[in-house]
Coordinates of C-alpha atoms in Angstrom, one line a residue:
M147 CA -17.7 -4.6 3.1
A148 CA -14.3 -4.6 5.5
M149 CA -15.3 -5.4 9.5
T150 CA -14.6 -2.5 11.7
R151 CA -12.4 -3.3 14.4
R152 CA -15.2 -3.1 16.5
E153 CA -17.6 -6.5 14.6
F154 CA -13.9 -8.0 14.7
V155 CA -13.4 -8.4 18.7
L156 CA -12.5 -12.0 19.2
S157 CA -13.6 -13.4 23.1
S158 CA -10.6 -13.2 24.9
A159 CA -11.4 -17.3 25.5
S160 CA -10.8 -17.7 22.3
V161 CA -6.6 -17.2 22.1
A162 CA -6.4 -19.4 24.4
V163 CA -8.7 -22.2 23.6
A164 CA -7.1 -25.1 21.6
G165 CA -8.5 -28.7 21.5
A166 CA -11.9 -27.2 21.1
A167 CA -14.1 -28.9 18.8
S168 CA -12.6 -28.4 14.8
R169 CA -14.7 -29.5 11.6
G170 CA -11.1 -29.8 10.3
S171 CA -8.7 -31.8 10.1
S172 CA -7.2 -32.2 13.4
G173 CA -4.2 -34.4 13.4
Q174 CA -3.0 -32.5 11.2
G175 CA -0.1 -30.3 12.0
I176 CA 2.1 -26.7 10.3
L177 CA 2.9 -29.3 8.2
S178 CA 1.7 -33.2 7.2
L179 CA 4.3 -35.3 7.9
G180 CA 2.6 -38.5 9.4
K181 CA 3.5 -40.6 6.4
S182 CA 6.8 -38.7 5.1
P183 CA 9.1 -41.8 5.4
H184 CA 13.0 -39.4 6.0
A185 CA 10.4 -36.8 9.0
K186 CA 11.8 -38.2 12.1
L187 CA 9.5 -35.9 13.9
K188 CA 5.9 -35.2 13.8
N189 CA 4.0 -32.2 13.9
V190 CA 1.4 -32.1 16.4
P191 CA -2.0 -30.2 15.7
V192 CA -2.1 -26.6 16.4
Q193 CA -5.0 -26.9 18.5
A194 CA -3.6 -29.9 20.7
V195 CA -1.1 -26.9 22.5
R196 CA -3.3 -24.2 24.4
M197 CA -0.6 -22.3 25.4
G198 CA -1.0 -20.0 29.7
D199 CA -0.4 -16.6 30.4
G200 CA 3.7 -15.7 30.2
F201 CA 5.5 -13.9 27.6
W202 CA 3.5 -14.6 24.2
A203 CA -0.4 -14.0 25.9
P204 CA -0.6 -10.7 25.4
R205 CA 1.4 -10.7 22.0
R206 CA -1.0 -13.4 20.4
K207 CA -4.4 -11.6 22.2
T208 CA -2.7 -8.2 20.2
N209 CA -2.1 -10.6 17.0
V210 CA -6.1 -11.5 17.5
W211 CA -7.6 -8.0 18.8
T212 CA -5.9 -5.5 17.1
S213 CA -3.0 -7.0 14.4
I214 CA -5.5 -9.4 12.0
P215 CA -8.6 -6.9 12.1
G216 CA -6.4 -3.4 11.6
M217 CA -4.4 -5.6 8.7
L218 CA -7.7 -6.7 6.3
E219 CA -9.6 -2.8 7.1
L220 CA -6.2 -1.7 5.6
L221 CA -5.9 -4.5 2.9
E222 CA -9.8 -3.2 1.9
A223 CA -8.8 0.5 1.9
H224 CA -6.0 0.5 -0.7
G225 CA -7.9 -1.7 -2.7
I226 CA -6.5 -5.2 -3.2
V227 CA -9.6 -7.0 -2.2
D228 CA -11.5 -4.5 -4.7
N229 CA -8.7 -6.4 -7.2
F230 CA -10.8 -9.6 -7.5
R231 CA -14.3 -7.5 -7.5
R232 CA -13.3 -5.6 -10.5
L233 CA -12.6 -8.9 -12.3
S234 CA -16.0 -9.8 -11.3
G235 CA -18.0 -6.7 -11.9
R236 CA -18.5 -6.3 -8.1
K237 CA -17.2 -3.1 -8.5
Q238 CA -15.5 -0.6 -10.8
A239 CA -12.2 0.2 -10.1
A240 CA -8.6 0.3 -11.5
R241 CA -6.3 -2.5 -10.2
R242 CA -4.1 -1.1 -7.0
G243 CA -0.9 -1.9 -5.9
P244 CA 2.6 -4.2 -7.0
L245 CA 1.5 -7.1 -8.8
Y246 CA 2.1 -9.8 -6.3
T247 CA -0.6 -8.5 -3.9
D248 CA -2.6 -11.3 -4.2
S249 CA 0.0 -12.9 -1.9
D250 CA -0.6 -10.6 0.9
L251 CA -4.1 -10.9 1.1
Y252 CA -3.8 -14.9 0.6
K253 CA -1.0 -14.4 3.8
W254 CA -3.4 -12.9 5.8
M255 CA -5.7 -15.2 5.1
E256 CA -4.1 -18.1 6.4
A257 CA -3.3 -16.6 9.3
A258 CA -6.8 -16.3 9.7
A259 CA -7.1 -20.1 9.6
F260 CA -4.3 -20.7 12.1
V261 CA -6.5 -18.6 14.9
L262 CA -9.2 -21.0 13.9
Q263 CA -6.5 -23.5 14.3
N264 CA -7.1 -22.6 17.8
G265 CA -11.3 -21.8 18.5
D266 CA -13.4 -21.3 16.3
E267 CA -14.4 -17.7 15.8
P268 CA -18.2 -17.3 13.9
K269 CA -16.8 -13.7 12.6
L270 CA -13.9 -14.4 11.8
R271 CA -14.6 -17.4 10.2
A272 CA -17.0 -15.2 7.8
A273 CA -15.0 -13.3 6.8
F274 CA -12.6 -15.9 5.3
E275 CA -15.7 -17.2 3.7
R276 CA -16.3 -14.1 1.9
L277 CA -12.7 -13.9 0.4
T278 CA -12.8 -16.4 -0.7
D279 CA -16.1 -16.1 -2.4
E280 CA -14.9 -13.3 -3.6
I281 CA -11.1 -14.7 -5.1
V282 CA -13.2 -17.4 -5.9
V283 CA -15.2 -16.8 -8.5
V284 CA -13.0 -14.9 -10.6
Q285 CA -10.9 -17.4 -11.4
E286 CA -11.1 -18.9 -15.5
P287 CA -11.8 -21.8 -16.5
S288 CA -7.9 -22.7 -17.1
G289 CA -7.5 -22.4 -13.6
Y290 CA -5.7 -19.7 -13.7
L291 CA -6.0 -16.9 -11.2
N292 CA -4.1 -13.7 -10.9
T293 CA -5.8 -10.5 -10.5
Y294 CA -1.8 -8.9 -12.2
Y295 CA -2.7 -11.3 -14.8
Q296 CA -6.2 -11.6 -16.3
D297 CA -7.9 -9.2 -17.9
E298 CA -6.4 -6.3 -19.4
R299 CA -2.0 -8.5 -19.3
K300 CA -3.3 -11.5 -20.0
S301 CA -1.1 -11.3 -22.9
Q302 CA 2.1 -11.8 -20.3
R303 CA 1.1 -14.5 -18.4
F304 CA 4.3 -16.6 -17.5
K305 CA 6.6 -14.1 -20.1
E306 CA 7.8 -12.5 -16.6
M307 CA 8.9 -15.2 -14.3
D308 CA 11.7 -13.9 -13.2
R309 CA 9.4 -11.2 -11.2
G310 CA 5.6 -12.0 -12.2
H311 CA 5.1 -13.8 -8.7
E312 CA 2.0 -15.2 -10.6
L313 CA 3.2 -19.0 -8.5
Y314 CA 4.4 -17.1 -5.7
C315 CA 0.9 -15.5 -5.9
L316 CA -0.6 -19.4 -6.0
G317 CA 1.6 -20.6 -3.4
H318 CA 0.0 -19.1 -1.1
M319 CA -3.2 -19.4 -1.7
L320 CA -2.2 -22.7 -2.0
Q321 CA -0.8 -22.5 1.8
A322 CA -4.4 -20.1 3.3
G323 CA -6.8 -23.1 2.0
L324 CA -4.7 -25.7 3.7
A325 CA -5.3 -24.0 7.0
Y326 CA -8.2 -23.4 6.8
Q327 CA -9.2 -27.0 5.9
R328 CA -7.8 -28.3 8.9
A329 CA -9.4 -25.3 10.9
T330 CA -13.0 -25.5 9.4
G331 CA -13.4 -28.6 7.0
D332 CA -13.7 -26.1 4.2
T333 CA -12.0 -27.0 1.3
R334 CA -13.5 -24.0 -1.1
L335 CA -10.3 -21.4 -1.4
L336 CA -8.1 -25.0 -1.7
D337 CA -10.1 -26.3 -4.4
S338 CA -9.9 -23.6 -6.1
G339 CA -6.2 -23.8 -6.1
I340 CA -5.7 -27.6 -6.8
K341 CA -7.5 -26.7 -10.4
F342 CA -4.6 -23.7 -10.6
V343 CA -1.9 -26.8 -10.1
D344 CA -4.0 -29.1 -12.3
Y345 CA -3.9 -25.7 -15.5
L346 CA 0.0 -26.0 -14.5
T347 CA 0.6 -29.9 -14.6
R348 CA -1.3 -29.5 -17.7
D349 CA 0.6 -27.1 -19.7
F350 CA 3.9 -27.4 -18.2
G351 CA 7.2 -29.0 -17.4
P352 CA 9.6 -31.1 -19.9
E353 CA 8.5 -31.6 -22.8
K354 CA 5.8 -28.9 -23.1
H355 CA 7.0 -24.8 -21.9
P356 CA 9.1 -24.3 -19.2
L357 CA 8.6 -23.1 -15.8
L358 CA 9.8 -21.5 -12.5
T359 CA 9.5 -19.0 -9.4
G360 CA 10.7 -16.7 -10.0
H361 CA 10.0 -15.8 -6.4
P362 CA 10.1 -19.3 -4.7
E363 CA 7.1 -20.8 -1.9
L364 CA 5.1 -22.7 -4.2
E365 CA 7.8 -25.7 -3.8
M366 CA 6.9 -26.2 -0.3
A367 CA 3.1 -25.0 -0.6
L368 CA 3.5 -27.9 -3.7
V369 CA 5.2 -30.8 -1.2
E370 CA 2.2 -30.1 1.1
L371 CA -0.6 -30.3 -0.6
Y372 CA 0.9 -33.7 -1.9
R373 CA 1.0 -34.5 1.9
T374 CA -2.6 -33.6 1.6
T375 CA -4.0 -35.0 -1.6
G376 CA -1.1 -38.2 -1.8
D377 CA -1.8 -36.7 -6.0
R378 CA 2.0 -37.9 -6.6
K379 CA 1.8 -35.3 -9.6
H380 CA 1.9 -32.3 -7.0
L381 CA 5.2 -33.6 -5.5
D382 CA 6.6 -34.0 -8.9
L383 CA 6.2 -30.5 -9.7
A384 CA 8.0 -29.7 -6.8
G385 CA 10.2 -31.2 -8.0
Y386 CA 11.3 -30.4 -11.4
L387 CA 10.6 -26.2 -9.8
L388 CA 13.6 -27.6 -7.0
R389 CA 15.5 -28.5 -10.5
G390 CA 14.9 -25.3 -12.7
D391 CA 14.5 -24.5 -16.2
G392 CA 16.6 -21.5 -16.3
E393 CA 18.4 -22.7 -19.5
R394 CA 16.0 -23.1 -21.2
L395 CA 13.8 -19.6 -20.6
K396 CA 17.8 -18.1 -21.3
L397 CA 18.4 -16.1 -18.0
R398 CA 20.9 -14.6 -16.8
P399 CA 23.5 -15.7 -14.2
S400 CA 22.4 -12.4 -12.3
Q401 CA 19.2 -13.0 -12.9
L402 CA 20.1 -17.4 -11.2
V403 CA 21.1 -15.4 -8.0
Y404 CA 18.2 -13.1 -7.2
M405 CA 15.4 -15.3 -7.8
F406 CA 17.6 -18.4 -6.3
S407 CA 15.6 -20.7 -8.8
G408 CA 16.0 -21.7 -12.4
K409 CA 19.1 -23.3 -12.0
P410 CA 19.1 -27.3 -9.7
F411 CA 19.8 -26.5 -6.4
T412 CA 21.4 -29.2 -5.7
S413 CA 24.1 -27.5 -7.3
R414 CA 23.9 -24.4 -5.1
T415 CA 27.3 -24.2 -3.4
K416 CA 26.1 -20.1 -0.7
V417 CA 23.2 -18.9 -0.1
E418 CA 22.9 -15.6 -1.9
G419 CA 20.8 -13.6 -4.1
H420 CA 17.5 -12.5 -2.1
S421 CA 17.5 -13.3 1.6
V422 CA 13.3 -14.3 1.4
R423 CA 13.9 -16.2 -1.5
C424 CA 16.5 -18.5 -0.7
M425 CA 15.3 -19.2 2.2
Y426 CA 11.9 -20.3 0.7
A427 CA 13.7 -22.2 -1.6
C428 CA 15.5 -24.1 0.7
S429 CA 12.5 -24.6 2.9
G430 CA 10.9 -25.8 -0.6
A431 CA 13.2 -28.2 -1.1
T432 CA 13.7 -29.7 3.1
D433 CA 10.2 -30.1 1.8
Y434 CA 11.0 -32.7 -0.5
F435 CA 13.9 -34.0 0.4
I436 CA 11.5 -35.4 4.2
E437 CA 9.5 -37.4 1.2
T438 CA 12.2 -38.7 -1.1
G439 CA 15.7 -38.6 0.5
D440 CA 17.5 -37.4 -2.2
Q441 CA 20.7 -37.5 -0.3
A442 CA 21.9 -34.7 -3.3
Y443 CA 19.5 -32.1 -1.3
W444 CA 20.5 -32.8 1.6
N445 CA 23.7 -32.4 0.8
T446 CA 23.1 -29.1 -0.2
L447 CA 21.3 -28.4 2.5
S448 CA 23.7 -29.1 5.3
T449 CA 27.1 -26.6 3.1
L450 CA 23.3 -23.7 2.4
W451 CA 22.9 -23.9 6.4
E452 CA 26.6 -23.8 7.4
D453 CA 27.3 -21.1 4.6
M454 CA 24.7 -19.3 6.4
T455 CA 24.9 -20.0 10.3
R456 CA 28.5 -19.5 10.1
S457 CA 29.0 -16.2 8.5
K458 CA 25.5 -14.3 7.4
M459 CA 23.3 -15.0 10.3
Y460 CA 22.9 -11.7 11.7
I461 CA 23.1 -12.8 16.1
T462 CA 19.1 -11.7 16.5
G463 CA 18.6 -14.6 13.5
G464 CA 18.3 -12.2 10.9
V465 CA 19.4 -12.8 7.3
G466 CA 20.3 -10.3 4.4
S467 CA 22.7 -7.5 4.6
R468 CA 21.9 -6.0 1.5
S469 CA 18.7 -3.0 0.6
S470 CA 19.8 -3.9 -2.5
G471 CA 18.1 -6.6 -3.9
E472 CA 17.0 -7.4 -0.5
A473 CA 20.3 -9.5 -0.1
F474 CA 22.6 -11.7 1.5
G475 CA 26.1 -10.1 1.2
E476 CA 29.8 -11.8 0.5
A477 CA 30.8 -14.1 3.8
Y478 CA 31.3 -11.4 7.5
E479 CA 29.0 -8.4 5.7
L480 CA 26.8 -8.1 8.6
P481 CA 26.7 -4.2 8.6
N482 CA 25.1 -3.1 11.9
Q483 CA 22.8 0.1 10.6
L484 CA 22.6 0.2 7.3
A485 CA 21.4 -4.5 7.4
Y486 CA 18.5 -4.6 5.5
T487 CA 17.6 -7.6 8.1
E488 CA 13.6 -7.9 6.8
T489 CA 10.5 -9.4 8.8
C490 CA 9.9 -11.7 6.2
A491 CA 13.3 -13.8 5.8
A492 CA 13.6 -13.7 9.5
I493 CA 10.7 -16.0 9.4
A494 CA 11.5 -17.7 6.0
S495 CA 15.0 -19.1 8.1
M496 CA 12.3 -19.9 10.7
M497 CA 10.1 -22.1 8.9
W498 CA 13.7 -23.8 7.4
Q499 CA 14.5 -24.6 11.0
W500 CA 11.9 -26.4 11.7
R501 CA 12.0 -28.4 7.9
M502 CA 15.1 -29.5 8.8
L503 CA 14.2 -30.0 12.6
A504 CA 12.3 -32.1 11.4
A505 CA 14.2 -34.6 9.6
T506 CA 17.1 -34.8 12.3
G507 CA 15.8 -34.0 16.0
D508 CA 18.9 -32.1 15.9
A509 CA 19.0 -29.5 18.7
K510 CA 21.4 -27.2 17.1
F511 CA 18.3 -26.5 14.4
T512 CA 16.3 -25.8 16.9
D513 CA 18.4 -23.2 18.8
V514 CA 18.4 -20.6 15.5
L515 CA 14.5 -20.7 14.6
E516 CA 14.2 -20.1 18.3
R517 CA 16.9 -16.6 18.4
A518 CA 14.9 -15.6 15.1
L519 CA 11.6 -16.3 16.6
Y520 CA 12.3 -13.7 20.1
N521 CA 14.6 -11.7 18.1
G522 CA 14.3 -10.8 14.4
V523 CA 10.6 -12.1 13.6
N524 CA 9.6 -11.0 17.2
S525 CA 10.7 -7.5 16.6
G526 CA 8.5 -7.4 13.4
M527 CA 5.9 -6.1 15.2
S528 CA 5.7 -3.6 17.5
L529 CA 3.8 -4.1 21.2
S530 CA 1.2 -2.2 20.2
G531 CA 0.0 -4.9 17.1
S532 CA -0.6 -1.6 14.2
L533 CA 3.1 -0.8 13.8
Y534 CA 5.9 -3.0 11.1
C535 CA 9.4 -3.2 10.7
Y536 CA 9.5 -4.5 7.2
R537 CA 13.4 -4.0 7.7
N538 CA 15.0 -4.3 11.2
P539 CA 19.0 -3.0 11.9
L540 CA 20.8 -3.6 14.4
E541 CA 21.5 0.3 14.6
H542 CA 19.9 3.3 14.3
T543 CA 20.3 7.1 14.9
G544 CA 17.5 7.9 15.7
N545 CA 17.0 10.1 12.4
P546 CA 12.7 10.6 12.8
E547 CA 12.5 11.0 9.1
D548 CA 14.2 6.9 8.9
K549 CA 11.3 5.7 10.3
I550 CA 11.5 1.3 10.8
R551 CA 7.9 1.5 12.8
N552 CA 5.2 1.6 10.4
P553 CA 1.3 0.8 10.4
W554 CA 1.5 0.3 5.5
Y555 CA 3.8 -1.0 3.1
D556 CA 3.1 -0.7 -0.4
T557 CA 4.6 -4.1 0.1
T558 CA 2.7 -5.9 2.9
C559 CA 4.3 -9.0 3.1
C560 CA 5.9 -8.4 6.5
P561 CA 2.5 -8.0 8.0
P562 CA 0.5 -10.9 7.6
N563 CA 4.0 -13.3 8.0
I564 CA 4.1 -12.1 11.4
Q565 CA 0.4 -12.9 12.3
R566 CA 0.2 -16.3 10.7
I567 CA 3.8 -17.0 12.7
L568 CA 1.8 -15.8 16.0
A569 CA -1.2 -17.3 15.0
S570 CA 0.6 -20.5 14.0
L571 CA 2.7 -20.7 17.1
P572 CA 1.1 -23.3 19.8
G573 CA 2.3 -26.2 16.9
Y574 CA 5.9 -24.7 17.0
M575 CA 6.3 -26.3 20.6
Y576 CA 6.2 -29.9 20.2
S577 CA 7.2 -32.7 18.0
T578 CA 5.9 -36.8 18.0
A579 CA 8.6 -39.0 17.3
Q580 CA 8.5 -42.8 17.4
D581 CA 9.9 -43.6 20.7
G582 CA 8.2 -40.4 22.6
V583 CA 7.8 -36.3 22.2
Y584 CA 10.3 -33.5 22.7
V585 CA 10.0 -30.2 24.0
H586 CA 10.9 -27.6 21.7
L587 CA 10.3 -24.3 23.1
Y588 CA 8.7 -23.3 26.6
H589 CA 5.8 -21.4 27.9
A590 CA 3.1 -22.0 29.9
S591 CA 0.4 -24.3 28.7
D592 CA -1.1 -27.6 28.8
A593 CA -0.6 -29.9 25.8
D594 CA -2.6 -33.1 24.2
L595 CA 0.2 -35.2 22.6
G596 CA -1.6 -38.1 21.7
R597 CA 1.1 -40.5 23.6
M598 CA 1.5 -38.1 27.2
R599 CA -0.1 -34.1 28.2
I600 CA 2.8 -32.4 29.2
A601 CA 1.7 -28.9 31.0
Q602 CA 3.8 -26.1 30.7
V603 CA 5.1 -23.7 34.0
T604 CA 7.5 -21.5 33.6
D605 CA 7.9 -17.6 32.9
Y606 CA 10.1 -18.5 30.5
P607 CA 12.4 -16.6 29.1
W608 CA 12.4 -14.1 32.3
D609 CA 13.1 -17.3 34.1
G610 CA 15.1 -20.3 33.6
R611 CA 13.2 -22.4 35.5
V612 CA 10.8 -24.7 33.5
M613 CA 8.5 -27.3 35.1
L614 CA 7.0 -30.4 33.2
E615 CA 4.0 -32.0 34.3
V616 CA 3.2 -35.4 33.2
K617 CA 0.9 -38.0 32.3
A618 CA 1.1 -41.0 30.4
A619 CA -2.3 -41.8 28.0
Q620 CA -0.8 -44.7 27.1
P621 CA 1.1 -47.9 29.1
G622 CA 4.4 -48.7 28.3
E623 CA 8.2 -46.8 28.8
A624 CA 8.1 -43.6 26.4
T625 CA 10.8 -40.9 25.9
L626 CA 10.4 -37.4 26.8
H627 CA 13.2 -35.5 25.3
V628 CA 13.4 -31.9 25.9
R629 CA 15.7 -29.4 24.9
I630 CA 18.8 -28.1 26.5
P631 CA 19.3 -24.3 25.2
G632 CA 22.7 -23.3 23.0
W633 CA 22.5 -20.2 24.7
T634 CA 23.0 -21.7 28.3
R635 CA 26.1 -21.8 29.9
S636 CA 25.0 -25.3 31.7
A637 CA 21.5 -26.5 33.5
T638 CA 20.0 -29.1 35.6
V639 CA 17.1 -31.7 34.7
Q640 CA 15.2 -33.5 37.9
V641 CA 12.7 -36.1 37.9
N642 CA 10.4 -36.8 40.8
G643 CA 12.9 -33.8 42.6
R644 CA 15.9 -36.1 41.7
P645 CA 18.8 -35.5 39.7
A646 CA 18.1 -37.2 36.7
Q647 CA 20.4 -39.7 34.6
G648 CA 23.1 -38.2 32.0
T649 CA 24.3 -34.6 30.9
A650 CA 22.9 -31.9 29.8
K651 CA 25.0 -30.8 27.5
P652 CA 23.7 -27.2 26.3
G653 CA 22.5 -27.4 21.8
S654 CA 20.8 -31.1 22.7
Y655 CA 18.4 -32.5 23.1
F656 CA 18.1 -34.6 26.5
A657 CA 16.2 -38.0 26.3
I658 CA 14.6 -39.4 30.0
R659 CA 14.0 -43.2 29.2
R660 CA 11.2 -44.1 31.6
E661 CA 7.5 -45.8 32.0
W662 CA 5.2 -42.7 33.2
K663 CA 3.5 -42.1 36.0
A664 CA 0.0 -40.0 36.6
G665 CA 2.1 -36.9 38.7
D666 CA 5.9 -37.2 37.2
K667 CA 7.4 -33.9 37.4
V668 CA 10.9 -32.8 35.2
A669 CA 12.5 -29.8 36.6
L670 CA 14.6 -28.2 34.2
N671 CA 16.2 -24.9 35.4
F672 CA 18.6 -23.1 33.1
D673 CA 21.5 -21.1 34.1
M674 CA 20.3 -17.6 32.4
T675 CA 23.8 -15.2 33.8
P676 CA 23.5 -12.7 31.1
Q677 CA 26.5 -12.9 28.5
F678 CA 28.6 -10.8 26.6
I679 CA 29.1 -12.1 23.4
A680 CA 31.6 -11.3 20.3
S681 CA 31.3 -11.8 17.1
N682 CA 34.0 -13.7 14.5
A683 CA 37.3 -11.6 13.8
R684 CA 36.4 -11.3 10.2
L685 CA 33.0 -9.4 11.0
S686 CA 35.1 -5.5 10.8
D687 CA 32.1 -3.8 11.9
N688 CA 31.4 -6.0 15.2
A689 CA 35.7 -5.1 16.0
G690 CA 36.1 -4.0 19.8
R691 CA 32.3 -4.4 20.0
A692 CA 30.3 -6.3 22.0
A693 CA 26.9 -7.5 22.4
V694 CA 24.6 -9.2 24.9
E695 CA 22.2 -11.8 25.3
R696 CA 20.2 -13.5 27.9
G697 CA 18.5 -16.4 28.1
P698 CA 17.7 -16.3 23.5
L699 CA 16.6 -12.5 24.0
V700 CA 19.2 -10.1 22.4
Y701 CA 20.6 -6.9 24.1
C702 CA 19.9 -3.6 22.9
L703 CA 20.6 0.7 24.2
E704 CA 18.1 2.7 23.5
G705 CA 19.4 6.6 24.0
V706 CA 15.8 7.9 25.4
D707 CA 16.6 5.0 28.5
Q708 CA 20.1 6.9 29.3
K709 CA 20.3 9.3 32.0
G710 CA 23.8 12.0 32.3
F711 CA 25.9 11.8 28.8
D712 CA 24.4 12.7 25.2
S713 CA 24.9 9.8 23.1
I714 CA 24.8 5.8 22.9
F715 CA 27.0 5.6 20.4
D716 CA 29.2 8.1 23.6
A717 CA 29.4 4.3 26.0
A718 CA 31.4 1.2 26.0
V719 CA 30.4 -1.8 28.7
N720 CA 33.4 -2.8 30.5
L721 CA 33.9 -6.2 30.6
G722 CA 34.7 -6.7 33.7
A723 CA 31.5 -5.8 35.0
A724 CA 28.3 -7.4 36.5
L725 CA 24.7 -6.9 33.3
V726 CA 22.3 -6.8 36.7
P727 CA 18.2 -8.2 35.6
E728 CA 16.3 -6.1 36.9
R729 CA 12.2 -6.9 36.2
R730 CA 10.2 -3.8 35.1
P731 CA 6.6 -5.3 34.8
D732 CA 5.8 -1.2 34.1
L733 CA 7.9 -1.2 30.6
L734 CA 7.4 -2.2 27.4
G735 CA 4.7 -4.7 28.4
G736 CA 7.2 -6.6 31.0
V737 CA 10.7 -6.4 30.5
T738 CA 14.0 -8.0 32.1
V739 CA 16.1 -4.7 31.7
L740 CA 19.6 -5.1 31.5
Q741 CA 22.0 -2.3 34.1
H742 CA 25.7 -2.5 33.6
A743 CA 28.0 -0.1 35.1
G744 CA 29.9 1.3 31.9
S745 CA 31.5 4.0 30.8
V746 CA 31.0 7.3 28.0
L747 CA 33.6 9.5 26.4
A748 CA 34.6 12.2 29.4
T749 CA 35.8 14.3 25.1
P750 CA 32.1 13.1 23.6
G751 CA 33.1 12.1 20.1
S752 CA 31.1 15.3 18.5
K753 CA 32.7 17.6 20.1
Q754 CA 36.4 15.9 18.9
S755 CA 38.1 16.4 15.7
L756 CA 36.8 14.5 12.9
Y757 CA 40.6 13.0 12.8
A758 CA 42.8 13.1 15.3
P759 CA 46.6 11.3 16.2
L760 CA 46.0 8.3 17.6
A761 CA 45.3 8.3 21.9
K762 CA 43.6 6.6 24.3
K763 CA 39.9 8.6 25.0
A764 CA 39.2 9.9 28.8
R765 CA 36.3 7.8 30.1
R766 CA 33.5 8.4 32.4
R767 CA 31.4 6.4 34.6
A768 CA 28.0 6.1 33.2
D769 CA 25.1 3.6 34.4
L770 CA 23.8 2.3 31.2
T771 CA 20.1 0.2 30.7
F772 CA 19.5 -2.5 28.0
I773 CA 16.4 -3.7 26.9
P774 CA 15.1 -6.6 24.6
Y775 CA 15.6 -5.9 21.3
Y776 CA 12.7 -7.0 20.1
A777 CA 10.9 -3.8 21.4
F778 CA 13.4 -1.0 20.3
H779 CA 11.3 1.8 19.1
N780 CA 8.3 0.9 20.7
R781 CA 8.3 4.5 23.0
E782 CA 9.6 7.5 20.3
M783 CA 12.9 7.5 17.7
T784 CA 15.2 7.1 19.8
P785 CA 19.4 6.4 18.6
M786 CA 19.5 2.4 19.0
M787 CA 22.1 0.2 19.4
V788 CA 23.2 -3.8 20.0
W789 CA 26.7 -4.0 19.3
V790 CA 28.1 -2.0 21.6
P791 CA 32.3 -0.8 22.0
Y792 CA 34.3 -2.4 25.3
V793 CA 37.0 -1.1 27.7

């Protein structure tokens, strides 16, 4: 029986506590890269970083207190757990939901496991163990486990690989099992997943039955499983899936594009098809490269990254412009109002950037990761923690029949996905390397990184000042690589009050090598002046328009904030006028808004002729208020716009 929200409430101390005793594999982070031969950067354990008060603190608390318990209640209410109980005979019920619902439960379990990596919570651990009981009992002796293709649909197994999601569900099961093993040491769910993998390696592959992931996901789970078990067959199965076996399955070219699997990954030249599938495939391929060093994979990954970031990524870090097929469009096909930009796609891109960063230590990947995290991912959950965006458009008419934030979707992939990102966030802040430590993200925190202990004091992203107090845990020289975000116009770096030697170049890591002593302090100061941003001239949707950024945050106009005129669609920014930051602790959980002396049409567009001879439109002064994009539609259904006409 599902826990009530009251029973599930977790102690506030556990949200911020890290470094508490853990029965799991505390030396492993989001990825286990300790022995990966082609990883320049190594992950740090989630529990090694304690995030304090600041931008992410209320989001993470809400995630634990409201979002995670509320989502389990909804998964129970919609029969997702009952899909397992019906197979074990514990409950008489028809199967409910789409064929991929098992994965939604596994993602919820992974989110719970990452919370437990921050500190033990007996009630949450008990919920995970009860769910594990419901799952493993229905696994067949062969190892097969999937509630949709057991019982009455048994004859359809692996006959619908373009849509079946059998391997997709297994991938999420493995990731949940790995995260829980690292939190508690318990391997029951992981052992069940390995048993399914053994079934696959026995019956499928070269010279056996063909196999492919219609929805890529299993590839990165298998590589992570290999990192944990050391069993080469897990890595080899990932390689087989990435090479594709679509010819033996006689799949159509359109299917291969949509799935982004089925043909050799290294034959790809552009990001295309279903955006989440594409990003998960890229993530798995990067994992495979990190273990094998196969240069063909790196060449392809670099080509795909350039294609995405130069012509197919929104300013919010979101990807996937088409609602049809939840897919990438052509180059520069980035509509605003029709943007699909699924939350899961932004998360999948963030996961890919994390792996590319691990392979290279290149800050350009961190810049894209941060852009997605603060905007396209963060917008996916309401400030209340109980409403979710499946799609995240950059413009909305305010039509109440087109609700963007909803408590439940029959395809429930996005809510638990964002829950696992928020729960694992401490693991994204730092990496270690052979010569020292990399600082990727900025937030008030304390970190025990082995070679160094670092305390961060900052109000980032509202303020561009960051103070790092560094304590060496081991004697000798070490390098501290601090990230200079690509969005800043300029930055300064000081060590113990004196300018550090070198140039703090935006979009790079600034290396400080020294023998660190107790009390050493590094002060960073990033220029946070708000900026008007233009898009590429080929992006026709944004012709004559500008977006607004301050720090890593993209801003938008919402109708509810504007006074003295009817529609934000009549508004324009004045490129010669300043964007003035104003801290508003009473608004949207506490934000910095931007005030701007813009203008609106003297004759509103709604009163103009549909067509008329080209002429300059008269405008009048209007004060505009911009809020952070991630907070849109958290008060009421109201028109919203990121790209605003300029004069």
